[in-house]
XYZ file of C-alpha atoms in Angstrom:
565
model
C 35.939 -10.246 112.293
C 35.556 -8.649 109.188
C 32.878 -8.730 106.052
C 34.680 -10.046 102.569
C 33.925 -8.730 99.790
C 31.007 -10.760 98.706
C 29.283 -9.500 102.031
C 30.417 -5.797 101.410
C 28.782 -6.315 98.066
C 25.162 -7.590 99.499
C 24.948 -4.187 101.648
C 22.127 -2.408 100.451
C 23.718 0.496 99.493
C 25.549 -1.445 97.221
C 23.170 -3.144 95.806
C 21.377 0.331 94.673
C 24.533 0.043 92.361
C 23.644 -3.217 90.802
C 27.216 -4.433 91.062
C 28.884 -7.071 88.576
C 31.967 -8.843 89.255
C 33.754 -8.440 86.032
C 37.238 -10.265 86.759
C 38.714 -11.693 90.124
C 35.734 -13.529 91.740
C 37.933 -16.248 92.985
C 38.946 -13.448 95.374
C 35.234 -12.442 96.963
C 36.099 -14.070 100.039
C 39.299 -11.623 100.857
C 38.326 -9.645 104.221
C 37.471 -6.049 103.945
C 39.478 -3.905 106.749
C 38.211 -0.512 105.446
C 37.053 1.015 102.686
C 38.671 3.875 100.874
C 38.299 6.419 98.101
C 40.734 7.903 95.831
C 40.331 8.619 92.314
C 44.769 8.544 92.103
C 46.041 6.471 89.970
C 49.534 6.517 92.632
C 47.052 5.194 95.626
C 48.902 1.738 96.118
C 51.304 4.275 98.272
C 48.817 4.811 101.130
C 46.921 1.579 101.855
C 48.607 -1.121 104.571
C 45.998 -3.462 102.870
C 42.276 -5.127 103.169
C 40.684 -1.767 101.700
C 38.098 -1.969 99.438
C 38.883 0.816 96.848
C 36.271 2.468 95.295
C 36.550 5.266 92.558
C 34.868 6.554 89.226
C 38.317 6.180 87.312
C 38.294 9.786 86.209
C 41.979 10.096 86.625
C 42.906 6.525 85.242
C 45.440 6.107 83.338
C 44.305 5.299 79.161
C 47.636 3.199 77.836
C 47.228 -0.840 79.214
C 50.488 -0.489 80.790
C 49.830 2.412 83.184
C 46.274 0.185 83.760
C 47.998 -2.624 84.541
C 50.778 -1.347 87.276
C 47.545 0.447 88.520
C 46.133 -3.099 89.269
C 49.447 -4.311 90.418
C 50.227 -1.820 92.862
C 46.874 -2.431 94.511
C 47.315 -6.703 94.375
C 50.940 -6.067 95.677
C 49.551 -4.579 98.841
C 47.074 -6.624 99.295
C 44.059 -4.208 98.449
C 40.737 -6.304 99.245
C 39.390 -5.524 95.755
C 38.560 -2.704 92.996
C 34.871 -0.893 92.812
C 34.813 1.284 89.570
C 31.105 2.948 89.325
C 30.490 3.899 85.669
C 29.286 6.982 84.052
C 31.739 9.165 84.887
C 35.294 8.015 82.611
C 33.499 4.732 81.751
C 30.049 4.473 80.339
C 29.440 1.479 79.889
C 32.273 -1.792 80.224
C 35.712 -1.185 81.861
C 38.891 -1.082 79.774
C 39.672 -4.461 78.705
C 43.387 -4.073 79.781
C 41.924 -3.235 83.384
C 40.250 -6.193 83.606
C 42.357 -8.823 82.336
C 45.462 -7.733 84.491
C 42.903 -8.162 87.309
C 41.829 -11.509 86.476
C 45.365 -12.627 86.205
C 46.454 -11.176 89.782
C 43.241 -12.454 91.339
C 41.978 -8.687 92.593
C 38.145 -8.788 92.623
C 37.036 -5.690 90.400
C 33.717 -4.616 90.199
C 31.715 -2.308 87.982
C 28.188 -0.078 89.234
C 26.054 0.309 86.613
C 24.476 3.187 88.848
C 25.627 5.609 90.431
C 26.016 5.336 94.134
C 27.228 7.742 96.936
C 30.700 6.447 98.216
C 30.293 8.143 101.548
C 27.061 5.810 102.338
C 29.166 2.784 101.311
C 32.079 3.804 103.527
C 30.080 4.230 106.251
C 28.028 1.341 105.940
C 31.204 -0.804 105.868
C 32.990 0.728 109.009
C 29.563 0.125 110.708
C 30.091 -3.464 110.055
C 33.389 -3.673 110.899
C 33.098 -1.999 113.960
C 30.063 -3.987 115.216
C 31.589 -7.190 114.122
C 34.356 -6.017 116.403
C 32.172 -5.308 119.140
C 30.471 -8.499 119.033
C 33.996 -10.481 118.943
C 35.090 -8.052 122.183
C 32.224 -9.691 123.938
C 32.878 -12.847 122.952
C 36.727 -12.354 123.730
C 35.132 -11.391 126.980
C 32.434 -13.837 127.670
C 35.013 -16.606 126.233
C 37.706 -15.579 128.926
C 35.477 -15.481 132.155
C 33.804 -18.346 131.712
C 37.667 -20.482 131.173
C 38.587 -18.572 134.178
C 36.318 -19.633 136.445
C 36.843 -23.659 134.715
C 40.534 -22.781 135.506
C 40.153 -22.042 139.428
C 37.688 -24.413 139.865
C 39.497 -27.326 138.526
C 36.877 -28.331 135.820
C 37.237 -32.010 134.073
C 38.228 -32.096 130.921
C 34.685 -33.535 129.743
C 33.557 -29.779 131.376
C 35.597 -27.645 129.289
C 35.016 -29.705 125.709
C 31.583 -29.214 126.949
C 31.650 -25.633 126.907
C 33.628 -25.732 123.741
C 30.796 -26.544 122.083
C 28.115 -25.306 123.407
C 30.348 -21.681 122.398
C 31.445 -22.893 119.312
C 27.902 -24.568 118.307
C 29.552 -27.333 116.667
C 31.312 -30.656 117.777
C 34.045 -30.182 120.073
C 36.575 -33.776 120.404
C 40.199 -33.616 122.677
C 42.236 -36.348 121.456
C 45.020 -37.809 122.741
C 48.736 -37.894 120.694
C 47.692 -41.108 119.591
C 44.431 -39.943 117.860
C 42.490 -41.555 120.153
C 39.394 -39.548 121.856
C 39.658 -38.591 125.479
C 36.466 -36.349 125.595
C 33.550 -35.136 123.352
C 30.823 -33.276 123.087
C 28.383 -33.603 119.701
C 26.806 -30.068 120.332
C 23.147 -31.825 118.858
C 25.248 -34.187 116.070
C 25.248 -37.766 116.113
C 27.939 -39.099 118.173
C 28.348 -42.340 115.559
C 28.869 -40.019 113.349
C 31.297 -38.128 114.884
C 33.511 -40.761 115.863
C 33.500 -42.763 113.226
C 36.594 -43.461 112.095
C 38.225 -40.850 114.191
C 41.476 -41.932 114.548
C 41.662 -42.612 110.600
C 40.527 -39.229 109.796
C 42.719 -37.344 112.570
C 45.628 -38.738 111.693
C 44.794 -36.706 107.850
C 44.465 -33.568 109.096
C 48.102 -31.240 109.841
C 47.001 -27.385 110.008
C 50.194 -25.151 110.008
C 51.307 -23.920 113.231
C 49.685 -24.667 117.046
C 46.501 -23.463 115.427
C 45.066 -23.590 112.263
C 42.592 -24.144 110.308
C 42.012 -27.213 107.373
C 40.443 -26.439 104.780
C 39.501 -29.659 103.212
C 37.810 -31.495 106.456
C 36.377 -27.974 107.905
C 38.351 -29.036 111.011
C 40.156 -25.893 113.466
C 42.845 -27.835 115.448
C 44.687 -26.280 118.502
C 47.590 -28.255 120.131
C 47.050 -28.596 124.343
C 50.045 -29.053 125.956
C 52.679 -26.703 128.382
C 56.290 -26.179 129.210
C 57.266 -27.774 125.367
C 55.229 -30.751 126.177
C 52.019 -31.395 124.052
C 49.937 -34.298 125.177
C 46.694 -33.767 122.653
C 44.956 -31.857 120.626
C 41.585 -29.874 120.781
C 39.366 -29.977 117.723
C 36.544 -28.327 116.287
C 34.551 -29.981 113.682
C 33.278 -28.322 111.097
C 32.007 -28.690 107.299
C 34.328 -29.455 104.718
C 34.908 -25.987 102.580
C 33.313 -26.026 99.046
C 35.767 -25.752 95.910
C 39.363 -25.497 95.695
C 39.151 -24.303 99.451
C 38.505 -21.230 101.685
C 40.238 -17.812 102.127
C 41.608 -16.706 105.659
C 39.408 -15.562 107.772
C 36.298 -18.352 106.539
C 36.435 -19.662 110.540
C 35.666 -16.549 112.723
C 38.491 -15.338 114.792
C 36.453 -15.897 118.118
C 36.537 -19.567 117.335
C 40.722 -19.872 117.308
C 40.379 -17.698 120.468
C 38.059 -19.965 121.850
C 39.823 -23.194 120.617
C 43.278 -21.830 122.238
C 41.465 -21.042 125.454
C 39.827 -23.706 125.895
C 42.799 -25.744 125.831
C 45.219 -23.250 127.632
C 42.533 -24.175 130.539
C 43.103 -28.147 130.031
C 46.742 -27.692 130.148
C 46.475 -25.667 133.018
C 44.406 -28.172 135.153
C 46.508 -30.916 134.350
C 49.389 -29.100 135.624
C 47.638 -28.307 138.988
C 46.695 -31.553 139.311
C 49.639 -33.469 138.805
C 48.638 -36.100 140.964
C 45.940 -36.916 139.528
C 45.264 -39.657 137.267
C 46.066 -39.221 133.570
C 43.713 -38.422 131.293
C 43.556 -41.702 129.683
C 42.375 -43.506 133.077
C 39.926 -41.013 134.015
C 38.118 -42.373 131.032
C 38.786 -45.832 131.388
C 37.901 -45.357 134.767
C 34.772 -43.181 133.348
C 33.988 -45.820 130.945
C 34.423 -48.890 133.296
C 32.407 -46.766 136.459
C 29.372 -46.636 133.636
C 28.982 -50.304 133.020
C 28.795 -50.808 136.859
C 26.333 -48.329 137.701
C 24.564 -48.461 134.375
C 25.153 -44.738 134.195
C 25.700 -45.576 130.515
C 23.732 -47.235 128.190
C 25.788 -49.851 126.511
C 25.479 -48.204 122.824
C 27.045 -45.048 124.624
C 30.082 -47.332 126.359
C 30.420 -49.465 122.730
C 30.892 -46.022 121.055
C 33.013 -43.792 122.925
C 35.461 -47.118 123.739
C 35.690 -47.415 120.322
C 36.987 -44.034 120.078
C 39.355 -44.526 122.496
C 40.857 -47.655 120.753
C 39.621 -50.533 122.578
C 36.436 -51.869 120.843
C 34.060 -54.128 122.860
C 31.533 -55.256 120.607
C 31.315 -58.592 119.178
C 34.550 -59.822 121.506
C 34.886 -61.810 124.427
C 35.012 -59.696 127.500
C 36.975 -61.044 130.601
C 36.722 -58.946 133.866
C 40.027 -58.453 135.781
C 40.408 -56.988 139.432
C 43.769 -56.240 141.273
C 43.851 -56.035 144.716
C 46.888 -54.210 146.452
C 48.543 -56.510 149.338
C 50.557 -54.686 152.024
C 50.255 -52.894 155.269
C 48.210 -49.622 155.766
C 49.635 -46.734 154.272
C 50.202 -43.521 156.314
C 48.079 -40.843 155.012
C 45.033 -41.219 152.414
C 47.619 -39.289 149.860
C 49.445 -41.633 149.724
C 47.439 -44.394 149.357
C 45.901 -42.646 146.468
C 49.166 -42.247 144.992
C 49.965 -45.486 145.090
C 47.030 -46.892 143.769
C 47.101 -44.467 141.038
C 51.276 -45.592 140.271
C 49.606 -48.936 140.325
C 46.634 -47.941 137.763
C 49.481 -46.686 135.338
C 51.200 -49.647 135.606
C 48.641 -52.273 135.100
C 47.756 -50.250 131.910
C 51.661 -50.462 130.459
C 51.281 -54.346 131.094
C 48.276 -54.252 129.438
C 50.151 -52.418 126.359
C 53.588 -54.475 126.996
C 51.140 -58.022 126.127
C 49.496 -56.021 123.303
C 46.255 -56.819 125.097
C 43.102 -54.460 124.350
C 41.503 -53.518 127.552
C 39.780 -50.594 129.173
C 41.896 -49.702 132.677
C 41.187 -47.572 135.592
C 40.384 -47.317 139.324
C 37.103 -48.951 140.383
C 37.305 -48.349 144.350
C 39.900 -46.983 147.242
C 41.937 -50.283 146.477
C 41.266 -51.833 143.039
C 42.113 -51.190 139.822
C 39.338 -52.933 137.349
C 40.590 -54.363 133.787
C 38.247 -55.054 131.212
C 39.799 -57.202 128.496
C 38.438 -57.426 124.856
C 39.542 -61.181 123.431
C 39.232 -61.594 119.294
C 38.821 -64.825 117.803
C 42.360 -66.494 118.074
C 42.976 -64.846 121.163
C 43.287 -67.362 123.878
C 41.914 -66.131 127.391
C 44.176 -68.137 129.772
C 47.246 -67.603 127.785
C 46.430 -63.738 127.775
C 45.674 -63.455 131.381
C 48.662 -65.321 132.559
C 51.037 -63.023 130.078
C 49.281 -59.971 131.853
C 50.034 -61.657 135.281
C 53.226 -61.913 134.727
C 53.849 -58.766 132.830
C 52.293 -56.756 136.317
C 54.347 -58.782 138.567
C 57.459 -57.999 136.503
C 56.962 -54.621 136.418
C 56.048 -54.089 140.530
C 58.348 -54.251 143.447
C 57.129 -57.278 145.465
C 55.914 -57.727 148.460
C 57.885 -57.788 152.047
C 57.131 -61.464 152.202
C 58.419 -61.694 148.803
C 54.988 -61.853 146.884
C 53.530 -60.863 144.665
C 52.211 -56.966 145.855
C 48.903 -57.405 143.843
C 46.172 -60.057 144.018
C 44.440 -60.573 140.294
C 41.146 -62.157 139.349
C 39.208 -63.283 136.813
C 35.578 -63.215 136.233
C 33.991 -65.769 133.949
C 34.316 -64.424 130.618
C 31.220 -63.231 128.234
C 30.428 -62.759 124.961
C 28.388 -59.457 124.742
C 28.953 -55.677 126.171
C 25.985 -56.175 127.999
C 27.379 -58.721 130.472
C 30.327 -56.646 131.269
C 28.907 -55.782 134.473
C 28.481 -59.509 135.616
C 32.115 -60.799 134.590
C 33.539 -56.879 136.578
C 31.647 -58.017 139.343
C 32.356 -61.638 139.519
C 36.090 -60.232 139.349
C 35.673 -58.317 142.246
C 34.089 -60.270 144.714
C 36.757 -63.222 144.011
C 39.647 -60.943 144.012
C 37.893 -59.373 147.888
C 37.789 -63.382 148.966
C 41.166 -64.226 147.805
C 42.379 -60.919 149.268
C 41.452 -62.420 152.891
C 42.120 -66.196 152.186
C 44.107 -66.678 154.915
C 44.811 -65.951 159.108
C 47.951 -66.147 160.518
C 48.209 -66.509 164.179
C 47.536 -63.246 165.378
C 43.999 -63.799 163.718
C 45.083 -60.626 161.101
C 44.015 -61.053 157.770
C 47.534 -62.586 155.634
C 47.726 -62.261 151.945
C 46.041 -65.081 150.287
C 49.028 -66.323 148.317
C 50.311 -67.685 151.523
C 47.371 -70.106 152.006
C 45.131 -70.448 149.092
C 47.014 -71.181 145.716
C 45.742 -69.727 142.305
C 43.650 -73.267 140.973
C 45.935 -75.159 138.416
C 49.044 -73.203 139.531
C 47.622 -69.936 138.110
C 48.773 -66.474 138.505
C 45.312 -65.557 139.251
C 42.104 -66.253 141.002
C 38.976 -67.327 139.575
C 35.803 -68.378 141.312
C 36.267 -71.985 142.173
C 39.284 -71.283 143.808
C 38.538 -69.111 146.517
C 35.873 -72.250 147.440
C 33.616 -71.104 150.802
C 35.087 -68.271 151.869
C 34.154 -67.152 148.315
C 30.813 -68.211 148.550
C 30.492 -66.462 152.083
C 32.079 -63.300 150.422
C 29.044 -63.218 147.905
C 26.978 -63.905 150.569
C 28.219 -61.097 152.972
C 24.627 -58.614 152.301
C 22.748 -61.179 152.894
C 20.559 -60.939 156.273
C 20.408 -64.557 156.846
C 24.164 -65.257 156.755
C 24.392 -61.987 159.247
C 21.680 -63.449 161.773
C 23.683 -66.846 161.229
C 26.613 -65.433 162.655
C 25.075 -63.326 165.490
C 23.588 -66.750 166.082
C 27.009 -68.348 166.420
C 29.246 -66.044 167.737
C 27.074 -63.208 169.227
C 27.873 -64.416 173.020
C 31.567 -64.597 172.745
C 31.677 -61.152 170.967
C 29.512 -59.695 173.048
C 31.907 -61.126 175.947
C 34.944 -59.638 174.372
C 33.586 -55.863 174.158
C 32.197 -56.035 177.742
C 35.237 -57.297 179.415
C 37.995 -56.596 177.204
C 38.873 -60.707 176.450
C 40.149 -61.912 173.214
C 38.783 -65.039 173.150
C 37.165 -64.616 169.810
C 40.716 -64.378 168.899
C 41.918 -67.464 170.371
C 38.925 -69.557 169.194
C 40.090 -68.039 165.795
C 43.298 -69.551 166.091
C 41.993 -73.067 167.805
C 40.424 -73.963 164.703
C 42.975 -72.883 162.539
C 45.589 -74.888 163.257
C 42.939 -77.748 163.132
C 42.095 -78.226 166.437
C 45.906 -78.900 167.527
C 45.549 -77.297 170.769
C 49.414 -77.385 171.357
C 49.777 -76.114 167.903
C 47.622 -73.552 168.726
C 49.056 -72.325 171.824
C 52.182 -72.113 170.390
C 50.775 -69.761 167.903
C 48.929 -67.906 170.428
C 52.451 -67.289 172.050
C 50.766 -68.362 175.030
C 51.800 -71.945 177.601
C 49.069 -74.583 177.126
C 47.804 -74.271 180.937
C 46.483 -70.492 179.650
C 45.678 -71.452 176.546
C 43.317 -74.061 177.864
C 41.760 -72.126 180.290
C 40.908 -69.977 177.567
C 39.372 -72.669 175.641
C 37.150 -73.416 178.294
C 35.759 -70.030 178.909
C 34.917 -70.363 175.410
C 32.669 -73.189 175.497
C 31.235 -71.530 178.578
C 30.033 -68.358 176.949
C 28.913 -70.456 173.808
C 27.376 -73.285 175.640
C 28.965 -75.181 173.457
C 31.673 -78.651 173.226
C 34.746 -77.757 170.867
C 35.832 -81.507 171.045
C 32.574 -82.072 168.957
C 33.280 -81.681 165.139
C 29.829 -80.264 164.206
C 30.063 -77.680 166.843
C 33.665 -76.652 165.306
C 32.683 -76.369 161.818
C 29.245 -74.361 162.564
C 31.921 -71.715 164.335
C 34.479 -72.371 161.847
C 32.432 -70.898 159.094
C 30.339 -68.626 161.240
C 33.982 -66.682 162.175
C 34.818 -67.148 158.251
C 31.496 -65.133 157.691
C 31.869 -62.638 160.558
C 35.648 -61.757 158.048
C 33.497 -61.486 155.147
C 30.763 -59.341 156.547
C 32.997 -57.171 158.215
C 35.504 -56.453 154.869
């Protein structure tokens, strides 16, 4: 907010004086609060400190002693520095006494070789000061309503870093407790450059109080956090400052205001929204959202992953999807709270098996898991540790299950196939999800009929065999005109007369053709069930005791599941 002395002494009317810094420089960067002029030799008395004293010495003491308390009184204060214009008591040096006791207390003192008037300087100075304390009452201003309006609307956190920087003009990263980065925003820098090395280079830098500013790496650090509970800090990255370091006050004061707003507002949103995800899934889930969509390039994913801890490059990448089993939930709050308890726990199993992975909530009902393999990390071992690390840590199911299904994509050796093994994941996990029927023709949880291959805790994509296949296939016009084909008739029957004989031809050929069987699990007698049969192969046109006929509807009604999920 306000000039040092090396500014004060670029002014013009300064300048007119020819100035020279005769002891002190190491103090040119001390803040000038106000300028004042006194020719007492007693002045220390009246200044609260910052002021620039200027005077033609004409009532200096002459002994060294008397010169030196002079200079002491002023240092003791904290006087800004000493202007001295010659002519006057001193024609042409100052008295060596002066300027050695101001070298050794580090008070700037300079001489004017020409004579200057002091009430141009003064004014010139407050002029400064004042308009520097305009500006930084706009920008107090300007800084304040635009974090307000972040506040009520509930910006992201990538928002307010954002704006960070675009106010600060320089770098802007929030990082986590562990030094890993949650947001960023280069403001025009390279990124690679940025975050190189970021957690190695945070972990160096502890500025005194909840902000401060460090002088070797150029960095301004604010913690973010409320109620006594910090979760991260906000950074601004600057230049390293030249020399032995920089005086208070290098960093203009808008920039701690800004810093400490900025993250006042992240602390805030966080505690209005509570139940949201934490920070650390939104950019997993930011991350892992990018590969699918190829809303980032895979440089961009490689380097902010990094960041965040979990590198991807030059690894084997193995693409994990968790279904949640159970019944419907009773409100869409819920369900979103329980998928995001779910998230949270799938990423402590993750950090329980000292796995690297990226984490977070692909969908209304998955949670995606991309795991990074090194060398001598073996991918069955590590996915079955995971398994059983999730299952361990959930309540199980009603039936006594497991509450999640997991699968496994094939795994692949570069970033850029991410998206295939995510997506390979996904559509197993959907056609283990609905392996099974029980005899109400519901969908049952797929542990109950179709076993993980090998005894697995997971699914991969042999295992889920045809209805896998038809699962993949579900888009596909021709398998949709297949089972229109097949089954059009009967469910056209159904809606028109209110029937359920989809249902019972359902159940028919799941309990292999056993029609006893499948009365019984039809809860209806055999005479009814029968009939029902036979209204069947009416509307079809067709003969259930031929096998042909029973597998085309077989896998036409495992289709019409697929295409409907």
């Amino acid at each position: 907010m306000f000039p040092t002395v090396a500014e004060v002494l670029e002014l013009d009317v300064l300048r007119r004086g020819s100035p020279q810094v005769v002891a002190g420089s190491g103090g040119l960067q001390r803040p000038v609060r106000w300028v004042h002029i006194s020719e007492l030799a007693d002045i220390a008395g009246m200044l609260h400190g910052g002021e620039l004293v200027l005077t033609t010495g004409v009532m200096l003491p002459d002994d060294k002693e008397s010169l030196a308390r002079y200079i002491d009184g002023l240092a003791d204060v904290g006087a800004a520095g000493l202007v001295v214009e010659l002519g006057r008591r001193y024609t042409d040096v100052l008295p060596r006494p002066l300027v050695r006791a101001a070298e050794r207390r580090g008070l700037p003192l300079v001489a004017l070789r020409t004579e200057v008037r002091f009430v141009a300087v003064t004014e010139a100075v407050h002029a400064h000061v004042v308009d520097a304390q305009l500006t930084e009452l706009r920008a107090s201003e300007a800084v304040h309503q635009t974090f307000n309006e972040l506040s009520v609307e509930g910006a992201e956190p990538g928002e307010v870093v954002r704006e960070v920087a675009r106010m600060a003009g320089a770098p802007v990263v929030l990082e986590n407790l562990s030094h890993q980065v949650l947001a960023f925003d280069p403001a025009g820098h390279d990124p690679e450059a940025l975050l190189d090395g970021w957690e190695r280079r945070s972990r160096g830098v502890h500025p005194a109080g909840r902000t401060g500013h460090d002088p070797r790496t150029g960095w301004l650090v604010t913690a973010v956090g409320a109620r006594g509970r910090d979760w991260g800090r906000l950074v601004v990255v600057g230049e390293p400052a030249p020399g032995a370091g920089p005086e208070p006050g290098e960093r203009p004061h808008r920039h701690s205001v800004l810093l400490e707003r900025g993250a006042a507002t992240l602390a805030l949103n966080r505690l209005l929204e509570r139940d949201r995800e934490s920070l650390e899934r939104q950019t997993h889930r930011t991350l892992l959202s990018g590969i699918l969509t190829h809303a980032l390039t895979v440089s961009d994913v490689a380097l902010r992953a990094r960041a965040l801890g979990v590198p991807l490059e030059g690894r084997r990448l193995v693409g994990v999807m968790l279904r949640l089993r159970g019944g419907p939930v009773s409100a869409a709050l819920e369900a979103q709270a329980r998928l995001r308890d779910f998230t949270e726990t799938a990423a402590q199993a993750v950090r329980e098996r000292g796995l690297t992975a990226l984490t977070g909530t692909l969908d209304d009902g998955g949670v995606g898991v991309l795991v990074s393999l090194g060398p001598s990390d073996h991918e069955h071992t590590a996915l079955e540790e995971f398994a059983a690390a999730l299952t361990r840590l959930t309540e199980p199911a009603p039936d006594g299950g497991t509450a999640f299904v997991m699968a496994a994509g094939s795994s692949v050796g570069s970033l850029r196939d991410a998206r295939r093994t995510l997506l390979e994941a996904a559509q197993v996990a959907d056609a283990a999800m609905h392996g099974g029927r029980n005899e109400g023709g519901r969908s049952q949880p797929s542990e109950k009929r179709v076993p993980a291959g090998g005894g697995r805790a997971y699914y991969r994509l042999p295992d889920v065999r045809l209805r896998g296949l038809l699962h993949l296939l579900r888009d596909d016009a021709r398998l949709q005109t297949y089972v229109e084909r097949e089954l059009g008739p009967l469910l056209t029957y159904d809606a028109e007369h209110g029937t359920d004989l989809v249902r019972i031809l359902t159940v028919y050929l799941d309990a292999g053709r056993n029609k006893s069987a499948a009365a019984d699990a039809a809860h209806l007698s055999r005479p009814s069930f029968y009939d029902r049969l036979h209204r069947v192969e009416r509307v079809l046109g067709i003969d259930l005791d031929q096998v042909e006929s029973c597998l085309s509807l077989h896998v036409a009604l495992l289709a019409l599941d697929a295409v409907r999920r």
